CSV table of C-alpha atoms in Angstrom, one decimal:
chain,number,residue,atom,x,y,z
A,108,MET,CA,-20.2,27.3,1.2
A,109,ILE,CA,-18.8,27.9,4.7
A,110,ASP,CA,-16.5,24.9,4.4
A,111,GLN,CA,-15.2,26.2,1.1
A,112,ILE,CA,-14.5,29.6,2.6
A,113,HIS,CA,-12.7,28.0,5.5
A,114,SER,CA,-10.7,25.8,3.1
A,115,ASN,CA,-9.7,28.7,0.9
A,116,LEU,CA,-8.6,30.7,4.0
A,117,PHE,CA,-6.8,27.9,5.6
A,118,LYS,CA,-4.9,26.3,2.7
A,119,PRO,CA,-2.5,29.2,2.1
A,120,PHE,CA,-1.4,29.2,5.8
A,121,PHE,CA,-1.3,25.4,5.9
A,122,ASN,CA,1.0,25.2,2.9
A,123,LEU,CA,3.4,27.8,4.1
A,124,VAL,CA,5.7,25.3,5.8
A,125,GLY,CA,6.3,21.6,5.7
A,126,VAL,CA,5.5,18.9,8.3
A,127,LYS,CA,8.7,19.8,10.3
A,128,GLY,CA,7.7,23.5,10.4
A,129,LYS,CA,4.2,22.7,11.5
A,130,ILE,CA,5.3,20.5,14.3
A,131,MET,CA,7.8,23.1,15.6
A,132,GLY,CA,5.2,25.9,15.2
A,133,ILE,CA,2.7,23.9,17.2
A,134,ALA,CA,5.3,23.2,19.9
A,135,ILE,CA,6.3,26.9,20.1
A,136,ILE,CA,2.7,28.1,20.3
A,137,LEU,CA,1.8,25.6,23.0
A,138,ILE,CA,4.9,26.5,25.0
A,139,LEU,CA,4.2,30.3,24.8
A,140,LEU,CA,0.5,29.7,25.7
A,141,LEU,CA,1.3,27.5,28.6
A,142,ALA,CA,4.1,29.9,29.8
A,143,SER,CA,1.7,32.9,29.5
A,144,LEU,CA,-1.0,31.1,31.5
A,145,LEU,CA,1.6,30.0,34.0
A,146,ILE,CA,2.9,33.5,34.5
A,147,LEU,CA,-0.5,35.1,34.9
A,148,GLU,CA,-1.7,32.4,37.3
A,149,SER,CA,1.6,32.5,39.3
A,150,GLU,CA,1.3,36.3,39.5
A,151,ASP,CA,-2.2,36.2,40.8
A,152,ILE,CA,-1.4,33.5,43.4
A,153,PHE,CA,1.8,35.2,44.4
A,154,THR,CA,0.1,38.5,44.8
A,155,GLN,CA,-2.6,37.0,47.0
A,156,VAL,CA,0.0,35.3,49.2
A,157,LEU,CA,2.1,38.5,49.5
A,158,ARG,CA,-0.9,40.6,50.3
A,159,HIS,CA,-1.8,38.2,53.0
A,160,GLU,CA,1.7,38.4,54.4
A,161,VAL,CA,1.7,42.2,54.1
A,162,GLU,CA,-1.6,42.3,56.1
A,163,LYS,CA,-0.2,40.0,58.7
A,164,GLN,CA,3.0,42.1,59.0
A,165,GLY,CA,0.9,45.3,59.3
A,166,ILE,CA,-1.3,43.8,62.0
A,167,SER,CA,1.8,42.7,64.0
A,168,LEU,CA,3.3,46.2,63.7
A,169,ALA,CA,0.0,47.9,64.7
A,170,GLN,CA,-0.3,45.5,67.8
A,171,TYR,CA,3.4,46.3,68.6
A,172,ILE,CA,2.7,50.0,68.5
A,173,ALA,CA,-0.5,49.6,70.5
A,174,VAL,CA,1.3,47.8,73.3
A,175,ARG,CA,4.2,50.3,73.4
A,176,SER,CA,2.0,53.4,73.3
A,177,GLU,CA,-0.1,52.5,76.4
A,178,ASP,CA,2.4,53.9,78.8
A,179,PHE,CA,2.9,57.0,76.6
A,180,LEU,CA,-0.8,57.7,76.4
A,181,LEU,CA,-1.2,57.0,80.1
A,182,THR,CA,1.5,59.5,81.0
A,183,ASN,CA,0.6,61.9,78.2
A,184,ASN,CA,4.1,61.5,76.8
A,185,LEU,CA,3.5,62.8,73.3
A,186,PHE,CA,7.3,63.0,72.6
A,187,GLY,CA,7.9,59.4,73.4
A,188,LEU,CA,4.8,58.4,71.4
A,189,HIS,CA,6.1,60.4,68.4
A,190,GLN,CA,9.5,58.9,68.7
A,191,LEU,CA,8.0,55.4,68.8
A,192,ILE,CA,6.1,55.8,65.5
A,193,LYS,CA,9.1,57.5,63.9
A,194,ASP,CA,11.3,54.5,64.8
A,195,VAL,CA,8.8,52.1,63.4
A,196,MET,CA,8.5,54.1,60.2
A,197,ASN,CA,12.3,54.2,59.7
A,198,ASN,CA,12.6,50.5,60.3
A,199,ASN,CA,9.7,49.5,57.9
A,200,GLN,CA,9.9,51.1,54.5
A,201,GLU,CA,6.7,49.6,53.4
A,202,LEU,CA,4.7,51.7,55.9
A,203,ALA,CA,2.9,54.7,54.3
A,204,TYR,CA,1.7,56.3,57.6
A,205,ILE,CA,1.0,55.8,61.3
A,206,LEU,CA,-1.9,57.5,63.1
A,207,ILE,CA,-2.6,57.3,66.9
A,208,PHE,CA,-6.0,58.4,68.2
A,209,ASN,CA,-6.9,58.8,71.9
A,210,SER,CA,-10.1,57.4,73.5
A,211,GLN,CA,-12.0,60.5,72.5
A,212,GLY,CA,-11.0,60.0,68.8
A,213,GLU,CA,-8.6,62.9,68.8
A,214,LEU,CA,-5.4,62.5,66.7
A,215,VAL,CA,-2.5,62.7,69.2
A,216,SER,CA,0.4,61.6,66.9
A,217,ASP,CA,1.1,60.9,63.2
A,218,THR,CA,3.8,60.6,60.7
A,219,PHE,CA,2.7,63.3,58.3
A,220,GLY,CA,4.1,66.2,60.4
A,221,ARG,CA,1.9,69.0,59.2
A,222,LYS,CA,-1.3,68.1,57.4
A,223,ILE,CA,-3.1,64.8,57.1
A,224,PRO,CA,-4.6,64.1,53.7
A,225,LYS,CA,-8.3,64.7,53.8
A,226,GLU,CA,-9.2,61.5,51.9
A,227,LEU,CA,-7.4,59.5,54.6
A,228,ILE,CA,-9.4,61.2,57.4
A,229,ASP,CA,-12.6,60.5,55.6
A,230,PHE,CA,-11.7,56.9,55.0
A,231,ASN,CA,-10.8,56.4,58.6
A,232,GLN,CA,-14.0,58.0,59.8
A,233,ASN,CA,-16.4,56.4,57.3
A,234,PHE,CA,-15.0,53.1,56.3
A,235,ASN,CA,-12.5,51.6,58.7
A,236,GLN,CA,-14.2,51.7,62.1
A,237,ILE,CA,-13.3,49.2,64.8
A,238,SER,CA,-15.2,48.2,67.9
A,239,SER,CA,-13.8,47.5,71.4
A,240,ASN,CA,-14.3,43.8,71.0
A,241,GLN,CA,-12.4,43.5,67.7
A,242,ASP,CA,-8.7,42.5,67.7
A,243,TYR,CA,-8.1,44.5,64.4
A,244,SER,CA,-9.8,45.9,61.4
A,245,SER,CA,-8.3,45.9,57.9
A,246,LYS,CA,-9.5,47.8,54.8
A,247,THR,CA,-7.9,48.5,51.4
A,248,PHE,CA,-8.1,51.6,49.3
A,249,ARG,CA,-6.1,53.2,46.4
A,250,ASN,CA,-4.5,56.5,46.2
A,251,GLU,CA,-1.8,58.1,44.1
A,252,GLY,CA,0.9,55.9,45.5
A,253,GLY,CA,-1.0,52.7,44.8
A,254,ILE,CA,-2.9,50.2,47.0
A,255,ILE,CA,-2.9,50.9,50.7
A,256,HIS,CA,-3.8,48.4,53.4
A,257,ASP,CA,-5.3,50.4,56.3
A,258,ILE,CA,-5.1,48.5,59.5
A,259,ALA,CA,-6.7,49.6,62.9
A,260,VAL,CA,-5.8,48.0,66.2
A,261,PRO,CA,-7.4,49.1,69.6
A,262,ILE,CA,-5.0,50.2,72.4
A,263,TRP,CA,-5.9,48.3,75.6
A,264,GLN,CA,-9.3,47.2,74.2
A,265,GLY,CA,-9.9,50.8,73.0
A,266,ARG,CA,-9.7,52.4,76.4
A,267,TYR,CA,-6.7,54.4,75.4
A,268,GLY,CA,-7.4,54.8,71.7
A,269,ILE,CA,-6.6,53.3,68.4
A,270,VAL,CA,-3.5,52.8,66.3
A,271,ARG,CA,-3.9,53.0,62.5
A,272,LEU,CA,-1.2,52.4,60.0
A,273,GLY,CA,-1.1,52.1,56.2
A,274,VAL,CA,1.0,49.4,54.5
A,275,THR,CA,1.9,49.9,50.8
A,276,GLU,CA,2.5,47.1,48.2
A,277,VAL,CA,5.9,48.4,47.1
A,278,TYR,CA,7.6,45.2,48.1
A,279,ILE,CA,4.9,43.2,46.4
A,280,ASP,CA,5.5,45.1,43.2
A,281,GLN,CA,9.2,44.5,43.5
A,282,ALA,CA,8.8,40.8,44.2
A,283,LEU,CA,6.3,40.4,41.3
A,284,THR,CA,8.7,42.2,39.0
A,285,LYS,CA,11.5,39.8,40.0
A,286,LEU,CA,9.1,36.8,39.7
A,287,LYS,CA,8.1,37.9,36.2
A,288,TYR,CA,11.7,38.2,35.1
A,289,LEU,CA,12.4,34.8,36.6
A,290,LEU,CA,9.4,33.2,35.0
A,291,TRP,CA,10.1,34.8,31.6
A,292,PHE,CA,13.7,33.7,31.8
A,293,SER,CA,12.5,30.2,32.7
A,294,THR,CA,10.1,30.4,29.8
A,295,VAL,CA,12.8,31.3,27.4
A,296,LEU,CA,15.0,28.4,28.6
A,297,ILE,CA,12.0,26.0,28.5
A,298,SER,CA,11.1,27.4,25.0
A,299,PHE,CA,14.6,26.6,23.7
A,300,LEU,CA,14.5,23.2,25.3
A,301,GLY,CA,11.0,22.7,23.8
A,302,ILE,CA,12.1,23.9,20.4
A,303,ALA,CA,15.1,21.5,20.5
A,304,ILE,CA,12.8,18.6,21.5
A,305,ALA,CA,10.3,19.6,18.9
A,306,TYR,CA,13.0,19.8,16.3
A,307,PHE,CA,14.2,16.3,17.3
A,308,LEU,CA,10.6,14.9,17.2
A,309,ALA,CA,10.0,16.7,13.9
A,310,ASN,CA,13.0,15.1,12.3
A,311,LEU,CA,12.0,11.8,13.8
A,312,ILE,CA,8.6,12.0,12.2
A,313,ASN,CA,9.6,13.8,9.1
A,314,LYS,CA,12.4,11.3,8.2
A,315,PRO,CA,10.1,8.3,7.6
A,316,LEU,CA,7.6,10.6,5.8
A,317,SER,CA,10.4,11.9,3.5
A,318,GLU,CA,11.6,8.4,2.9
A,319,LEU,CA,8.0,7.3,2.0
A,320,VAL,CA,7.8,10.3,-0.4
A,321,THR,CA,11.1,9.3,-2.0
A,322,ALA,CA,10.0,5.7,-2.2
A,323,THR,CA,6.7,6.7,-3.8
A,324,GLY,CA,8.7,8.7,-6.5
A,325,LYS,CA,11.0,5.7,-7.0
A,326,VAL,CA,8.1,3.3,-7.4
A,327,GLY,CA,6.3,5.7,-9.6
A,328,SER,CA,9.3,5.8,-11.9
A,329,GLY,CA,9.2,2.1,-12.2
A,330,LYS,CA,11.7,0.9,-9.6
A,331,LEU,CA,9.4,-1.6,-7.9
A,332,ASP,CA,12.3,-3.2,-6.0
A,333,TYR,CA,12.8,-0.1,-3.9
A,334,ARG,CA,12.0,-0.6,-0.2
A,335,VAL,CA,11.7,1.7,2.8
A,336,SER,CA,13.8,0.9,5.9
A,337,LEU,CA,11.4,1.6,8.7
A,338,ASP,CA,11.9,-1.6,10.7
A,339,TRP,CA,13.1,0.5,13.7
A,340,ALA,CA,9.7,2.2,14.0
A,341,GLU,CA,7.0,0.2,15.8
A,342,ASP,CA,4.2,2.8,15.7
A,343,GLU,CA,1.8,3.7,12.9
A,344,LEU,CA,4.7,5.0,10.7
A,345,GLY,CA,6.4,1.6,11.0
A,346,LYS,CA,3.1,-0.1,10.1
A,347,LEU,CA,2.7,2.3,7.2
A,348,GLY,CA,6.2,1.5,6.0
A,349,GLN,CA,5.6,-2.2,6.3
A,350,ALA,CA,2.3,-1.8,4.4
A,351,PHE,CA,4.1,0.2,1.7
A,352,ASN,CA,6.8,-2.5,1.3
A,353,ASN,CA,4.1,-5.2,1.1
A,354,MET,CA,2.3,-3.2,-1.6
A,355,THR,CA,5.5,-2.7,-3.6
A,356,ALA,CA,6.4,-6.4,-3.3
A,357,LYS,CA,3.0,-7.3,-4.6
A,358,LEU,CA,3.4,-4.8,-7.4
A,359,GLN,CA,6.8,-6.2,-8.2
A,360,ARG,CA,5.4,-9.8,-8.3
A,361,THR,CA,2.5,-8.6,-10.5
A,362,ALA,CA,4.9,-6.8,-12.8
A,363,ILE,CA,7.1,-9.9,-13.1
A,364,GLU,CA,4.1,-12.1,-13.8
A,365,ARG,CA,2.8,-9.6,-16.3
A,366,ARG,CA,6.2,-9.4,-18.1
A,367,LYS,CA,6.3,-13.2,-18.1
A,368,LEU,CA,2.7,-13.5,-19.5
A,369,TRP,CA,3.5,-10.8,-22.0
A,370,LYS,CA,6.6,-12.7,-23.2
A,371,GLU,CA,4.5,-15.9,-23.4
A,372,LEU,CA,1.8,-14.0,-25.3
A,373,GLN,CA,4.3,-12.5,-27.7
A,374,LYS,CA,5.9,-15.9,-28.2
A,375,LYS,CA,2.4,-17.5,-28.9
A,376,GLU,CA,1.4,-14.6,-31.1
A,377,GLU,CA,4.7,-15.0,-33.0
A,378,ARG,CA,4.1,-18.7,-33.4
A,379,ARG,CA,0.5,-18.1,-34.4
A,380,GLN,CA,1.5,-15.5,-36.9
A,381,TYR,CA,4.1,-17.8,-38.3
A,382,LEU,CA,1.6,-20.6,-38.6
A,383,LEU,CA,-0.9,-18.3,-40.2
A,384,ASN,CA,1.7,-17.1,-42.7
A,385,LYS,CA,2.4,-20.8,-43.4
A,386,VAL,CA,-1.2,-21.6,-44.1
A,387,ILE,CA,-1.0,-20.6,-47.8
A,388,MET,CA,2.4,-22.3,-48.1
A,389,ALA,CA,0.9,-25.4,-46.5
A,390,GLN,CA,-2.1,-25.3,-48.9
A,391,GLU,CA,0.3,-25.1,-51.8
A,392,GLU,CA,2.4,-27.9,-50.5
A,393,GLU,CA,-0.7,-30.0,-50.0
A,394,ARG,CA,-1.7,-29.3,-53.6
A,395,LYS,CA,1.8,-30.2,-54.8
A,396,ARG,CA,1.6,-33.4,-52.8
A,397,ILE,CA,-1.8,-34.3,-54.3
A,398,ALA,CA,-0.5,-33.5,-57.8
A,399,ARG,CA,2.6,-35.5,-57.2
A,400,GLU,CA,0.6,-38.4,-55.9
A,401,LEU,CA,-1.7,-38.2,-58.9
A,402,HIS,CA,1.2,-37.9,-61.3
A,403,ASP,CA,3.5,-40.5,-59.8
A,404,GLU,CA,0.9,-43.1,-58.9
A,405,THR,CA,-2.4,-42.5,-60.5
A,406,SER,CA,-1.2,-41.1,-63.7
A,407,GLN,CA,1.4,-43.8,-64.3
A,408,ALA,CA,-1.2,-46.4,-63.5
A,409,LEU,CA,-3.6,-45.0,-66.0
A,410,THR,CA,-0.9,-44.7,-68.6
A,411,SER,CA,0.0,-48.3,-68.0
A,412,LEU,CA,-3.6,-49.2,-68.2
A,413,ASN,CA,-3.9,-47.3,-71.5
A,414,LEU,CA,-0.9,-49.2,-73.0
A,415,ALA,CA,-2.4,-52.4,-71.8
A,416,LEU,CA,-5.7,-51.6,-73.6
A,417,ALA,CA,-3.7,-50.8,-76.7
A,418,ASN,CA,-1.9,-54.1,-76.6
A,419,LEU,CA,-5.1,-55.9,-75.9
A,420,GLU,CA,-6.3,-55.2,-79.4
A,421,ASN,CA,-3.3,-57.1,-80.9
A,422,THR,CA,-3.8,-60.1,-78.6
A,423,ASP,CA,-5.2,-63.2,-80.3
A,424,GLU,CA,-4.8,-65.9,-77.7
A,425,GLN,CA,-7.5,-66.1,-75.1
A,426,LYS,CA,-5.1,-67.0,-72.4
A,427,LYS,CA,-2.9,-63.8,-72.9
A,428,PHE,CA,-6.1,-61.8,-73.2
A,429,ASN,CA,-7.4,-63.0,-69.9
A,430,GLU,CA,-4.0,-62.4,-68.2
A,431,ARG,CA,-3.9,-58.8,-69.5
A,432,ILE,CA,-7.5,-58.3,-68.4
A,433,LYS,CA,-6.6,-59.6,-64.9
A,434,MET,CA,-3.5,-57.3,-64.8
A,435,MET,CA,-5.7,-54.3,-65.8
A,436,LYS,CA,-8.2,-55.0,-63.0
A,437,LYS,CA,-5.3,-55.1,-60.4
A,438,THR,CA,-4.1,-51.7,-61.8
A,439,ILE,CA,-7.6,-50.2,-61.6
A,440,ALA,CA,-8.0,-51.6,-58.0
A,441,LYS,CA,-4.6,-50.1,-57.0
A,442,VAL,CA,-5.6,-46.7,-58.5
A,443,LEU,CA,-8.9,-46.7,-56.6
A,444,ASP,CA,-7.1,-47.6,-53.3
A,445,GLU,CA,-4.6,-44.8,-53.8
A,446,ILE,CA,-7.4,-42.3,-54.6
A,447,ASN,CA,-9.4,-43.5,-51.6
A,448,LEU,CA,-6.3,-43.2,-49.4
A,449,LEU,CA,-5.6,-39.7,-50.7
A,450,ALA,CA,-9.2,-38.7,-50.0
A,451,ARG,CA,-9.1,-40.1,-46.4
A,452,GLN,CA,-5.9,-38.2,-45.7
A,453,LEU,CA,-7.5,-35.0,-46.8
A,454,ARG,CA,-10.6,-35.5,-44.7
A,455,PRO,CA,-11.5,-38.9,-43.3
A,456,SER,CA,-15.2,-39.5,-43.8
A,457,ILE,CA,-15.3,-42.1,-41.1
A,458,LEU,CA,-14.5,-39.4,-38.6
A,459,ASP,CA,-17.8,-37.7,-39.4
A,460,ASP,CA,-19.8,-40.9,-39.8
A,461,LEU,CA,-18.5,-43.1,-36.9
A,462,GLY,CA,-16.6,-40.8,-34.6
A,463,LEU,CA,-13.0,-40.4,-33.2
A,464,ALA,CA,-12.5,-44.0,-32.0
A,465,ALA,CA,-13.3,-45.6,-35.3
A,466,ALA,CA,-11.4,-43.0,-37.3
A,467,VAL,CA,-8.2,-43.5,-35.2
A,468,GLU,CA,-8.6,-47.2,-35.3
A,469,ASN,CA,-8.9,-47.2,-39.1
A,470,TYR,CA,-6.0,-44.8,-39.6
A,471,ILE,CA,-3.7,-46.9,-37.4
A,472,LYS,CA,-4.8,-50.0,-39.3
A,473,GLU,CA,-4.0,-48.4,-42.7
A,474,SER,CA,-0.7,-46.9,-41.4
A,475,SER,CA,0.4,-50.2,-40.0
A,476,LYS,CA,-0.3,-51.8,-43.3
A,477,TYR,CA,1.4,-49.1,-45.3
A,478,TRP,CA,4.5,-48.9,-43.1
A,479,ASN,CA,4.5,-52.6,-42.3
A,480,GLU,CA,4.7,-51.7,-38.6
A,481,ASP,CA,2.5,-52.8,-35.8
A,482,VAL,CA,1.0,-50.0,-33.7
A,483,GLY,CA,-0.8,-50.7,-30.4
A,484,LEU,CA,-4.1,-48.9,-29.6
A,485,HIS,CA,-6.0,-48.7,-26.3
A,486,ILE,CA,-9.2,-46.6,-26.1
A,487,ASN,CA,-11.2,-46.0,-22.9
A,488,GLY,CA,-14.3,-44.0,-22.3
A,489,LEU,CA,-15.3,-43.2,-25.9
A,490,ILE,CA,-18.0,-45.8,-26.3
A,491,ASP,CA,-21.4,-44.1,-26.7
A,492,THR,CA,-19.7,-40.7,-26.2
A,493,THR,CA,-20.2,-37.8,-28.6
A,494,LEU,CA,-17.4,-35.3,-28.6
A,495,ALA,CA,-17.5,-31.8,-30.2
A,496,LYS,CA,-16.4,-31.9,-33.8
A,497,GLU,CA,-13.5,-29.5,-33.2
A,498,VAL,CA,-12.2,-31.8,-30.4
A,499,GLU,CA,-12.4,-34.9,-32.6
A,500,ILE,CA,-10.6,-33.3,-35.6
A,501,THR,CA,-8.0,-31.8,-33.3
A,502,VAL,CA,-7.2,-35.0,-31.6
A,503,TYR,CA,-7.2,-36.9,-34.9
A,504,ARG,CA,-4.8,-34.5,-36.5
A,505,ILE,CA,-2.4,-34.6,-33.5
A,506,ILE,CA,-2.4,-38.4,-33.5
A,507,GLN,CA,-1.9,-38.4,-37.3
A,508,GLU,CA,1.1,-36.0,-37.0
A,509,ALA,CA,2.7,-37.7,-34.0
A,510,LEU,CA,2.2,-41.2,-35.4
A,511,THR,CA,3.5,-40.2,-38.8
A,512,ASN,CA,6.7,-38.8,-37.2
A,513,ALA,CA,7.1,-42.0,-35.2
A,514,LEU,CA,6.7,-44.3,-38.2
A,515,ARG,CA,8.9,-42.1,-40.4
A,516,TYR,CA,11.7,-41.1,-38.1
A,517,ALA,CA,11.8,-43.0,-34.8
A,518,GLU,CA,13.0,-46.5,-36.1
A,519,ALA,CA,11.0,-47.9,-33.1
A,520,ASP,CA,10.3,-51.5,-32.3
A,521,ASN,CA,7.1,-50.6,-30.4
A,522,ILE,CA,4.6,-47.8,-31.0
A,523,SER,CA,1.4,-47.3,-29.1
A,524,VAL,CA,-1.5,-44.9,-28.9
A,525,ILE,CA,-3.7,-44.5,-25.7
A,526,ILE,CA,-6.9,-42.5,-25.6
A,527,ASN,CA,-8.6,-42.1,-22.2
A,528,ASN,CA,-11.7,-40.0,-21.6
A,529,ARG,CA,-12.3,-39.5,-17.9
A,530,GLU,CA,-13.7,-36.7,-15.7
A,531,GLY,CA,-14.2,-34.2,-18.4
A,532,ASN,CA,-10.7,-34.5,-19.8
A,533,LEU,CA,-9.5,-36.3,-22.9
A,534,LEU,CA,-6.0,-37.7,-22.4
A,535,VAL,CA,-4.0,-38.9,-25.4
A,536,ILE,CA,-0.6,-40.5,-25.3
A,537,ILE,CA,1.5,-41.4,-28.3
A,538,GLU,CA,4.8,-43.1,-27.4
A,539,ASP,CA,7.5,-45.1,-29.0
A,540,ASP,CA,10.8,-46.6,-28.0
A,541,GLY,CA,12.8,-45.3,-31.0
A,542,CYS,CA,15.8,-43.1,-31.3
A,543,GLY,CA,14.2,-39.9,-29.9
A,544,PHE,CA,15.6,-36.4,-30.6
A,545,ASP,CA,16.8,-33.2,-28.9
A,546,LEU,CA,13.6,-31.3,-28.4
A,547,ASP,CA,15.3,-28.0,-27.5
A,548,GLU,CA,17.5,-28.2,-30.6
A,549,VAL,CA,14.5,-28.9,-32.9
A,550,MET,CA,12.3,-26.2,-31.3
A,551,ASN,CA,15.1,-23.5,-31.4
A,552,SER,CA,16.3,-24.4,-34.9
A,553,ASP,CA,15.2,-22.8,-38.2
A,554,ARG,CA,11.6,-23.5,-39.3
A,555,THR,CA,12.0,-27.1,-40.5
A,556,GLN,CA,9.1,-29.4,-41.5
A,557,GLU,CA,9.6,-31.3,-38.2
A,558,HIS,CA,9.5,-28.0,-36.3
A,559,LEU,CA,6.3,-26.9,-38.1
A,560,GLY,CA,4.6,-30.2,-37.3
A,561,LEU,CA,5.4,-29.9,-33.6
A,562,LEU,CA,4.2,-26.2,-33.6
A,563,GLY,CA,1.0,-27.3,-35.4
A,564,MET,CA,0.2,-29.9,-32.7
A,565,GLN,CA,0.9,-27.4,-30.0
A,566,GLU,CA,-1.3,-24.8,-31.6
A,567,ARG,CA,-4.2,-27.2,-32.1
A,568,ALA,CA,-4.1,-28.1,-28.4
A,569,ASP,CA,-3.9,-24.4,-27.3
A,570,LEU,CA,-6.9,-23.5,-29.4
A,571,LEU,CA,-9.0,-25.9,-27.3
A,572,GLY,CA,-7.5,-24.7,-24.0
A,573,GLY,CA,-5.6,-28.0,-23.7
A,574,GLU,CA,-2.0,-28.9,-23.0
A,575,LEU,CA,0.6,-30.7,-25.1
A,576,THR,CA,3.8,-32.0,-23.6
A,577,ILE,CA,6.6,-33.8,-25.4
A,578,GLU,CA,9.1,-35.9,-23.5
A,579,THR,CA,12.0,-37.2,-25.5
A,580,GLY,CA,15.8,-37.5,-25.7
A,581,GLU,CA,18.3,-38.9,-28.0
A,582,GLY,CA,18.2,-42.7,-27.6
A,583,ASN,CA,15.3,-42.5,-25.1
A,584,GLY,CA,12.2,-42.7,-27.4
A,585,THR,CA,9.5,-40.1,-27.6
A,586,THR,CA,6.2,-39.6,-25.7
A,587,VAL,CA,3.6,-37.0,-26.6
A,588,TYR,CA,1.0,-36.2,-23.9
A,589,VAL,CA,-2.2,-34.3,-24.9
A,590,ASN,CA,-4.8,-33.2,-22.3
A,591,ILE,CA,-7.9,-31.5,-23.7
A,592,PRO,CA,-11.0,-30.5,-21.7
A,593,VAL,CA,-14.1,-31.9,-23.4
A,594,ASN,CA,-16.9,-30.4,-21.3
A,595,ASP,CA,-16.1,-26.7,-21.9
A,596,THR,CA,-17.4,-26.3,-25.5
A,597,SER,CA,-17.3,-22.5,-25.2
A,598,ILE,CA,-13.6,-22.4,-25.7
A,599,ILE,CA,-14.0,-22.6,-29.5
A,600,GLU,CA,-17.3,-22.7,-31.3
A,601,GLU,CA,-16.4,-22.7,-34.9
A,602,GLU,CA,-15.7,-25.9,-36.8
A,603,PHE,CA,-12.1,-26.5,-37.8
A,604,ASP,CA,-11.7,-26.2,-41.6
A,605,ASP,CA,-9.1,-28.8,-42.5
């Protein structure tokens, strides 16, 4: 509660001026406080010194009068005595009075002329007494004129009497007035000098602070390349500027990386959306292909078989009958082979029964026979190894797509497939020494069938957290590298639906 009250009282005053005003205000307040303390302390010390000097001067004058008045008192020359104290009074304006008493304590000469103030007689009789063995006695009292230093000096050890004189502080007051003017004048000069120095220091401190405030606004508005130039400062402000620049540099790098990742994410999302939009089209194309295969091959073979059966009824000779039966068996075998091939292309059952190695080996064998092209195969690390179903179907489909492209377009003399399972990574390489192609041109072209096939391979690898790299060039052949982690089964849990 108290802290809240202090805070509410302090905040309005604190927020009246900026940092520069606060620094200058503090400097001015400190200068005025120090100057006031200096003036008061100097006045006290100077007053004590001057009072000591006044007392010494009064003692010297009293001793002088005591020595000179011996002869006048011895000869009872009151006129000479009076002339002596008159001369001393005229030559020393700070003296208030001079009194001379004889040995019986009677006043024989004074500077008042007519009547001595009663308070002075009482003071001399009651307060400032002196014995014969004292050199002097000094007391202080105050009257209407101010402070008086009353000094008593014995005349010839008190045998002839006593000299008493009063010394005022008029010169002390004048000296103190001059001293005060001098000190205040010096204070004003020092204050102006202090204000100038404070203004310089305030600007020196406020400049980097203002620059940091400006930089904060720039960075807040999105200008992450803005930097503060505080290299000249080697103190905490310089360190603050360096820390600010380091922070903005990290923010800039983070923003660049974020924009890069965002662009990559947008590109992947665009590719994913395109592939998803193509799913239905791909399904329809697959249905058309199956229908075409059934119509062009199976249907024609069955039609031919039907005609053969019709002609078989009109065949009388056993030999022709046997030949037609043999031809019909070949047609039936061909139809069965085509139907089996079509089924295996849709979903190879050997992949589920015997695993990836056997499925790839069987597919390469059939492809080599169909395309009349030898394909090399090297498999390492898959014996007695069970891979996740999604890994097996992904790798199989990538090999199927890459190998089909090589057999159909590459015009290669040598084609090879390498599968290597080692240290939790499945590495697949499909390479040929064919004509190759311009990868950038294909990837940046309109959505062709070749483009869609490459995107499909890339998407399959990405879904398993893997990497797919294609190295090719016109006349340099083509190599497809696929690297898929096989230990992290949490990447994708659901089975691929092909």
